[in-house]
PDB file of C-alpha atoms in Angstrom:
ATOM      1  CA  MET Y   1     111.308  92.468  72.714  1.00 58.00           C
ATOM      2  CA  ASP Y   2     113.720  89.792  74.337  1.00 66.00           C
ATOM      3  CA  PRO Y   3     115.798  91.919  77.094  1.00 64.00           C
ATOM      4  CA  HIS Y   4     118.677  89.499  77.174  1.00 70.00           C
ATOM      5  CA  ASP Y   5     119.253  90.417  73.203  1.00 75.00           C
ATOM      6  CA  PRO Y   6     122.513  92.248  72.992  1.00 76.00           C
ATOM      7  CA  GLY Y   7     120.286  94.699  70.488  1.00 79.00           C
ATOM      8  CA  PHE Y   8     117.545  95.351  72.616  1.00 78.00           C
ATOM      9  CA  ARG Y   9     117.476  99.349  73.138  1.00 83.00           C
ATOM     10  CA  ARG Y  10     114.637 101.041  75.423  1.00 80.00           C
ATOM     11  CA  LEU Y  11     114.197 104.842  76.138  1.00 81.00           C
ATOM     12  CA  ARG Y  12     111.586 106.072  78.176  1.00 83.00           C
ATOM     13  CA  TYR Y  13     111.074 109.808  78.650  1.00 82.00           C
ATOM     14  CA  VAL Y  14     109.097 111.359  81.751  1.00 85.00           C
ATOM     15  CA  ARG Y  15     108.964 114.943  82.249  1.00 84.00           C
ATOM     16  CA  TYR Y  16     107.431 117.402  85.228  1.00 83.00           C
ATOM     17  CA  CYS Y  17     107.918 121.320  84.388  1.00 83.00           C
ATOM     18  CA  ASP Y  18     111.781 121.614  84.413  1.00 76.00           C
ATOM     19  CA  ASP Y  19     112.863 118.162  85.917  1.00 80.00           C
ATOM     20  CA  HIS Y  20     113.363 115.345  83.356  1.00 80.00           C
ATOM     21  CA  LEU Y  21     114.073 111.710  83.882  1.00 82.00           C
ATOM     22  CA  LEU Y  22     115.183 109.139  81.074  1.00 82.00           C
ATOM     23  CA  GLY Y  23     115.151 105.395  81.671  1.00 82.00           C
ATOM     24  CA  PHE Y  24     117.456 103.785  79.091  1.00 82.00           C
ATOM     25  CA  THR Y  25     117.707 100.099  78.612  1.00 80.00           C
ATOM     26  CA  GLY Y  26     121.369  99.566  77.030  1.00 81.00           C
ATOM     27  CA  PRO Y  27     125.083  99.935  77.390  1.00 84.00           C
ATOM     28  CA  LYS Y  28     126.814 102.963  79.552  1.00 85.00           C
ATOM     29  CA  ALA Y  29     128.642 104.175  76.449  1.00 89.00           C
ATOM     30  CA  GLU Y  30     125.180 104.690  74.689  1.00 87.00           C
ATOM     31  CA  ALA Y  31     123.682 106.517  77.857  1.00 86.00           C
ATOM     32  CA  GLU Y  32     126.950 108.608  77.990  1.00 87.00           C
ATOM     33  CA  GLU Y  33     126.409 109.411  74.048  1.00 90.00           C
ATOM     34  CA  ILE Y  34     122.602 110.409  74.806  1.00 87.00           C
ATOM     35  CA  LYS Y  35     123.318 112.508  77.731  1.00 87.00           C
ATOM     36  CA  GLN Y  36     125.887 114.284  75.228  1.00 88.00           C
ATOM     37  CA  ARG Y  37     123.287 114.792  72.497  1.00 90.00           C
ATOM     38  CA  LEU Y  38     120.798 116.186  74.950  1.00 86.00           C
ATOM     39  CA  ALA Y  39     122.964 118.772  76.421  1.00 86.00           C
ATOM     40  CA  GLN Y  40     124.127 119.603  72.651  1.00 90.00           C
ATOM     41  CA  PHE Y  41     120.217 119.984  71.865  1.00 89.00           C
ATOM     42  CA  LEU Y  42     119.855 122.262  74.931  1.00 85.00           C
ATOM     43  CA  ARG Y  43     122.592 124.679  74.538  1.00 88.00           C
ATOM     44  CA  ASP Y  44     122.696 125.148  70.329  1.00 92.00           C
ATOM     45  CA  ASP Y  45     118.916 124.880  69.920  1.00 92.00           C
ATOM     46  CA  LEU Y  46     117.430 126.170  73.284  1.00 87.00           C
ATOM     47  CA  LYS Y  47     120.362 128.159  74.736  1.00 89.00           C
ATOM     48  CA  LEU Y  48     120.033 126.358  77.824  1.00 86.00           C
ATOM     49  CA  GLU Y  49     122.805 124.840  79.831  1.00 85.00           C
ATOM     50  CA  LEU Y  50     122.209 121.142  81.321  1.00 81.00           C
ATOM     51  CA  SER Y  51     123.723 121.155  85.024  1.00 80.00           C
ATOM     52  CA  GLN Y  52     126.130 118.676  85.284  1.00 78.00           C
ATOM     53  CA  ASP Y  53     125.920 118.027  89.011  1.00 77.00           C
ATOM     54  CA  LYS Y  54     122.357 117.374  88.763  1.00 77.00           C
ATOM     55  CA  THR Y  55     122.374 115.107  85.323  1.00 79.00           C
ATOM     56  CA  LEU Y  56     123.157 111.755  86.409  1.00 78.00           C
ATOM     57  CA  ILE Y  57     123.649 108.422  84.987  1.00 83.00           C
ATOM     58  CA  THR Y  58     123.035 105.331  87.509  1.00 78.00           C
ATOM     59  CA  HIS Y  59     122.007 101.910  87.236  1.00 77.00           C
ATOM     60  CA  ALA Y  60     118.623 101.639  88.214  1.00 70.00           C
ATOM     61  CA  ARG Y  61     118.792  98.289  89.875  1.00 73.00           C
ATOM     62  CA  SER Y  62     121.706  99.173  92.367  1.00 75.00           C
ATOM     63  CA  ASP Y  63     121.645 103.038  92.397  1.00 81.00           C
ATOM     64  CA  ARG Y  64     118.793 105.175  92.863  1.00 83.00           C
ATOM     65  CA  ALA Y  65     117.978 108.281  91.037  1.00 81.00           C
ATOM     66  CA  GLY Y  66     116.242 111.519  92.494  1.00 82.00           C
ATOM     67  CA  PHE Y  67     112.952 112.796  90.812  1.00 83.00           C
ATOM     68  CA  LEU Y  68     110.800 115.296  92.129  1.00 87.00           C
ATOM     69  CA  GLY Y  69     111.638 114.568  95.701  1.00 86.00           C
ATOM     70  CA  TYR Y  70     111.588 110.813  95.225  1.00 89.00           C
ATOM     71  CA  GLU Y  71     114.372 108.066  94.969  1.00 88.00           C
ATOM     72  CA  ILE Y  72     113.299 105.690  91.802  1.00 87.00           C
ATOM     73  CA  SER Y  73     114.958 102.315  91.410  1.00 85.00           C
ATOM     74  CA  VAL Y  74     114.189  99.290  89.417  1.00 81.00           C
ATOM     75  CA  GLN Y  75     113.210  96.402  91.550  1.00 79.00           C
ATOM     76  CA  HIS Y  76     114.409  93.042  91.324  1.00 72.00           C
ATOM     77  CA  ASP Y  77     113.547  89.657  93.183  1.00 70.00           C
ATOM     78  CA  ASP Y  78     113.806  86.486  91.601  1.00 68.00           C
ATOM     79  CA  ARG Y  79     111.580  84.938  94.802  1.00 71.00           C
ATOM     80  CA  GLN Y  80     108.558  87.072  94.170  1.00 70.00           C
ATOM     81  CA  ARG Y  81     106.672  84.819  91.735  1.00 72.00           C
ATOM     82  CA  THR Y  82     103.095  84.952  90.486  1.00 75.00           C
ATOM     83  CA  ALA Y  83     100.723  82.151  90.834  1.00 79.00           C
ATOM     84  CA  SER Y  84     101.660  80.763  87.453  1.00 81.00           C
ATOM     85  CA  GLY Y  85     105.060  80.940  88.160  1.00 75.00           C
ATOM     86  CA  GLN Y  86     106.606  84.303  86.686  1.00 73.00           C
ATOM     87  CA  ARG Y  87     108.372  86.507  88.468  1.00 68.00           C
ATOM     88  CA  ALA Y  88     106.075  89.315  89.838  1.00 65.00           C
ATOM     89  CA  VAL Y  89     108.516  92.300  90.333  1.00 66.00           C
ATOM     90  CA  ASN Y  90     111.551  92.252  88.010  1.00 67.00           C
ATOM     91  CA  GLY Y  91     111.933  95.260  86.263  1.00 70.00           C
ATOM     92  CA  ALA Y  92     108.795  97.238  88.249  1.00 76.00           C
ATOM     93  CA  VAL Y  93     110.115 100.676  88.901  1.00 80.00           C
ATOM     94  CA  SER Y  94     109.667 101.557  92.694  1.00 83.00           C
ATOM     95  CA  LEU Y  95     109.295 104.852  94.459  1.00 89.00           C
ATOM     96  CA  HIS Y  96     111.292 105.439  97.709  1.00 91.00           C
ATOM     97  CA  VAL Y  97     111.319 108.068 100.453  1.00 94.00           C
ATOM     98  CA  PRO Y  98     115.101 109.591 100.666  1.00 94.00           C
ATOM     99  CA  LYS Y  99     116.610 109.015 103.884  1.00 93.00           C
ATOM    100  CA  ALA Y 100     118.141 112.202 103.647  1.00 94.00           C
ATOM    101  CA  LEU Y 101     114.810 114.071 103.891  1.00 94.00           C
ATOM    102  CA  ILE Y 102     113.721 111.838 106.851  1.00 95.00           C
ATOM    103  CA  LYS Y 103     116.876 113.022 108.593  1.00 96.00           C
ATOM    104  CA  ALA Y 104     116.723 116.556 107.749  1.00 95.00           C
ATOM    105  CA  LYS Y 105     112.602 116.811 108.844  1.00 95.00           C
ATOM    106  CA  ILE Y 106     113.883 114.790 112.005  1.00 95.00           C
ATOM    107  CA  ALA Y 107     116.500 117.702 112.430  1.00 95.00           C
ATOM    108  CA  LEU Y 108     113.426 120.198 112.682  1.00 94.00           C
ATOM    109  CA  TYR Y 109     112.017 118.809 116.048  1.00 95.00           C
ATOM    110  CA  THR Y 110     114.920 117.342 117.494  1.00 95.00           C
ATOM    111  CA  LYS Y 111     117.863 119.127 119.663  1.00 94.00           C
ATOM    112  CA  ARG Y 112     120.752 117.186 120.419  1.00 93.00           C
ATOM    113  CA  GLY Y 113     119.461 114.184 118.910  1.00 90.00           C
ATOM    114  CA  LYS Y 114     116.044 113.918 120.980  1.00 94.00           C
ATOM    115  CA  PRO Y 115     112.812 115.401 120.389  1.00 95.00           C
ATOM    116  CA  ALA Y 116     112.454 118.723 121.637  1.00 94.00           C
ATOM    117  CA  ARG Y 117     109.641 121.272 122.296  1.00 93.00           C
ATOM    118  CA  ARG Y 118     109.221 124.311 119.391  1.00 93.00           C
ATOM    119  CA  PRO Y 119     109.149 127.806 121.265  1.00 92.00           C
ATOM    120  CA  GLN Y 120     107.784 129.195 117.774  1.00 92.00           C
ATOM    121  CA  VAL Y 121     104.467 127.713 118.669  1.00 92.00           C
ATOM    122  CA  ILE Y 122     104.206 127.717 122.165  1.00 91.00           C
ATOM    123  CA  ASN Y 123     101.910 130.705 122.626  1.00 92.00           C
ATOM    124  CA  TYR Y 124      99.143 129.380 120.310  1.00 94.00           C
ATOM    125  CA  ASP Y 125      96.638 127.503 121.703  1.00 92.00           C
ATOM    126  CA  ASP Y 126      96.345 123.811 122.369  1.00 92.00           C
ATOM    127  CA  HIS Y 127      94.247 123.171 119.179  1.00 93.00           C
ATOM    128  CA  ASP Y 128      96.168 125.076 117.155  1.00 95.00           C
ATOM    129  CA  ILE Y 129      99.448 123.368 118.173  1.00 94.00           C
ATOM    130  CA  VAL Y 130      98.304 119.810 117.816  1.00 94.00           C
ATOM    131  CA  GLY Y 131      96.954 121.260 114.229  1.00 95.00           C
ATOM    132  CA  ILE Y 132     100.386 122.663 113.296  1.00 96.00           C
ATOM    133  CA  TYR Y 133     101.912 119.368 113.915  1.00 95.00           C
ATOM    134  CA  GLY Y 134      99.361 117.440 112.318  1.00 95.00           C
ATOM    135  CA  ALA Y 135      99.272 119.396 109.075  1.00 96.00           C
ATOM    136  CA  GLU Y 136     102.868 119.429 108.535  1.00 96.00           C
ATOM    137  CA  TYR Y 137     102.990 115.543 109.005  1.00 96.00           C
ATOM    138  CA  ARG Y 138      99.938 115.004 106.979  1.00 96.00           C
ATOM    139  CA  GLY Y 139     101.322 117.059 104.299  1.00 95.00           C
ATOM    140  CA  LEU Y 140     104.510 115.161 104.155  1.00 95.00           C
ATOM    141  CA  VAL Y 141     102.908 111.637 104.040  1.00 95.00           C
ATOM    142  CA  GLN Y 142     100.223 112.675 101.435  1.00 95.00           C
ATOM    143  CA  TYR Y 143     103.301 113.674  99.302  1.00 95.00           C
ATOM    144  CA  TYR Y 144     105.061 110.293  99.945  1.00 95.00           C
ATOM    145  CA  LEU Y 145     101.911 108.286  99.703  1.00 93.00           C
ATOM    146  CA  LEU Y 146     103.240 106.563  96.076  1.00 91.00           C
ATOM    147  CA  ALA Y 147     106.328 105.140  97.731  1.00 92.00           C
ATOM    148  CA  GLY Y 148     106.602 101.722  98.560  1.00 88.00           C
ATOM    149  CA  ASP Y 149     108.541 102.321 101.904  1.00 89.00           C
ATOM    150  CA  VAL Y 150     106.346 105.418 103.214  1.00 91.00           C
ATOM    151  CA  ARG Y 151     106.432 103.339 105.978  1.00 92.00           C
ATOM    152  CA  ARG Y 152     109.827 104.834 107.053  1.00 92.00           C
ATOM    153  CA  LEU Y 153     108.216 108.027 107.991  1.00 94.00           C
ATOM    154  CA  HIS Y 154     107.010 106.262 111.366  1.00 94.00           C
ATOM    155  CA  ARG Y 155     110.450 107.363 113.184  1.00 95.00           C
ATOM    156  CA  LEU Y 156     109.530 110.993 111.909  1.00 95.00           C
ATOM    157  CA  ARG Y 157     105.775 110.593 113.705  1.00 96.00           C
ATOM    158  CA  TRP Y 158     107.227 109.525 116.799  1.00 96.00           C
ATOM    159  CA  VAL Y 159     109.496 112.466 116.781  1.00 96.00           C
ATOM    160  CA  MET Y 160     107.024 114.877 116.062  1.00 96.00           C
ATOM    161  CA  LEU Y 161     104.413 113.362 118.423  1.00 96.00           C
ATOM    162  CA  THR Y 162     106.888 113.427 121.292  1.00 96.00           C
ATOM    163  CA  SER Y 163     108.099 117.203 120.116  1.00 96.00           C
ATOM    164  CA  MET Y 164     104.461 118.264 120.219  1.00 96.00           C
ATOM    165  CA  LEU Y 165     103.761 116.757 123.679  1.00 96.00           C
ATOM    166  CA  LYS Y 166     106.910 118.280 125.123  1.00 96.00           C
ATOM    167  CA  THR Y 167     105.785 121.660 123.664  1.00 95.00           C
ATOM    168  CA  LEU Y 168     102.258 121.171 124.948  1.00 94.00           C
ATOM    169  CA  ALA Y 169     103.872 120.405 128.651  1.00 95.00           C
ATOM    170  CA  SER Y 170     105.986 123.375 128.614  1.00 93.00           C
ATOM    171  CA  LYS Y 171     103.266 125.637 127.865  1.00 93.00           C
ATOM    172  CA  HIS Y 172     101.459 123.970 130.879  1.00 92.00           C
ATOM    173  CA  ARG Y 173     104.279 123.943 133.012  1.00 93.00           C
ATOM    174  CA  SER Y 174     103.587 119.933 133.310  1.00 91.00           C
ATOM    175  CA  THR Y 175     105.395 116.605 131.892  1.00 92.00           C
ATOM    176  CA  PRO Y 176     104.781 114.997 128.676  1.00 91.00           C
ATOM    177  CA  THR Y 177     103.537 112.000 129.932  1.00 91.00           C
ATOM    178  CA  LYS Y 178     100.756 113.954 132.250  1.00 91.00           C
ATOM    179  CA  ILE Y 179      99.810 115.946 128.824  1.00 89.00           C
ATOM    180  CA  ALA Y 180      99.697 112.629 127.038  1.00 89.00           C
ATOM    181  CA  ALA Y 181      97.336 110.571 129.661  1.00 89.00           C
ATOM    182  CA  LYS Y 182      95.338 113.890 129.546  1.00 85.00           C
ATOM    183  CA  HIS Y 183      94.607 114.143 125.976  1.00 79.00           C
TER     184      HIS Y 183
END
């Protein structure tokens, strides 16, 4: 039970459909062996191939593993303590919103690095345009609500809001500032 014991090992397993995540406490050499044994089992018994580019071994404290669109890591902070003086977060699993996802979503609403109007929705009425933007943002936030850094989506919110105002302004031949003041 002592994590500082050289013989201490722990293996946790999470599966959702065809996505798997193994959490292993122990030496990297044993993690490589587990990976090889898993690949052999999949190949010999199930006639499946393990994707080598997706199957990674990462150190959970220094790197992040991707799983179901989240980035997963293990927290470590000796400064956060409970009222009794014990470390509060060491070893706790944390979920994060991937930076690449935020950049990709922002790119859908920008042109040359600035928020832009969306001509594909400009012919809808105002209520539908606002509803489309709201549904897209809410869907993303609801999915990533479990992440500890969901606040990072605030930049996306600003880009989407500005893009929506520019779309409405373009439709009504006005300015985004006037549209924002009107609504």
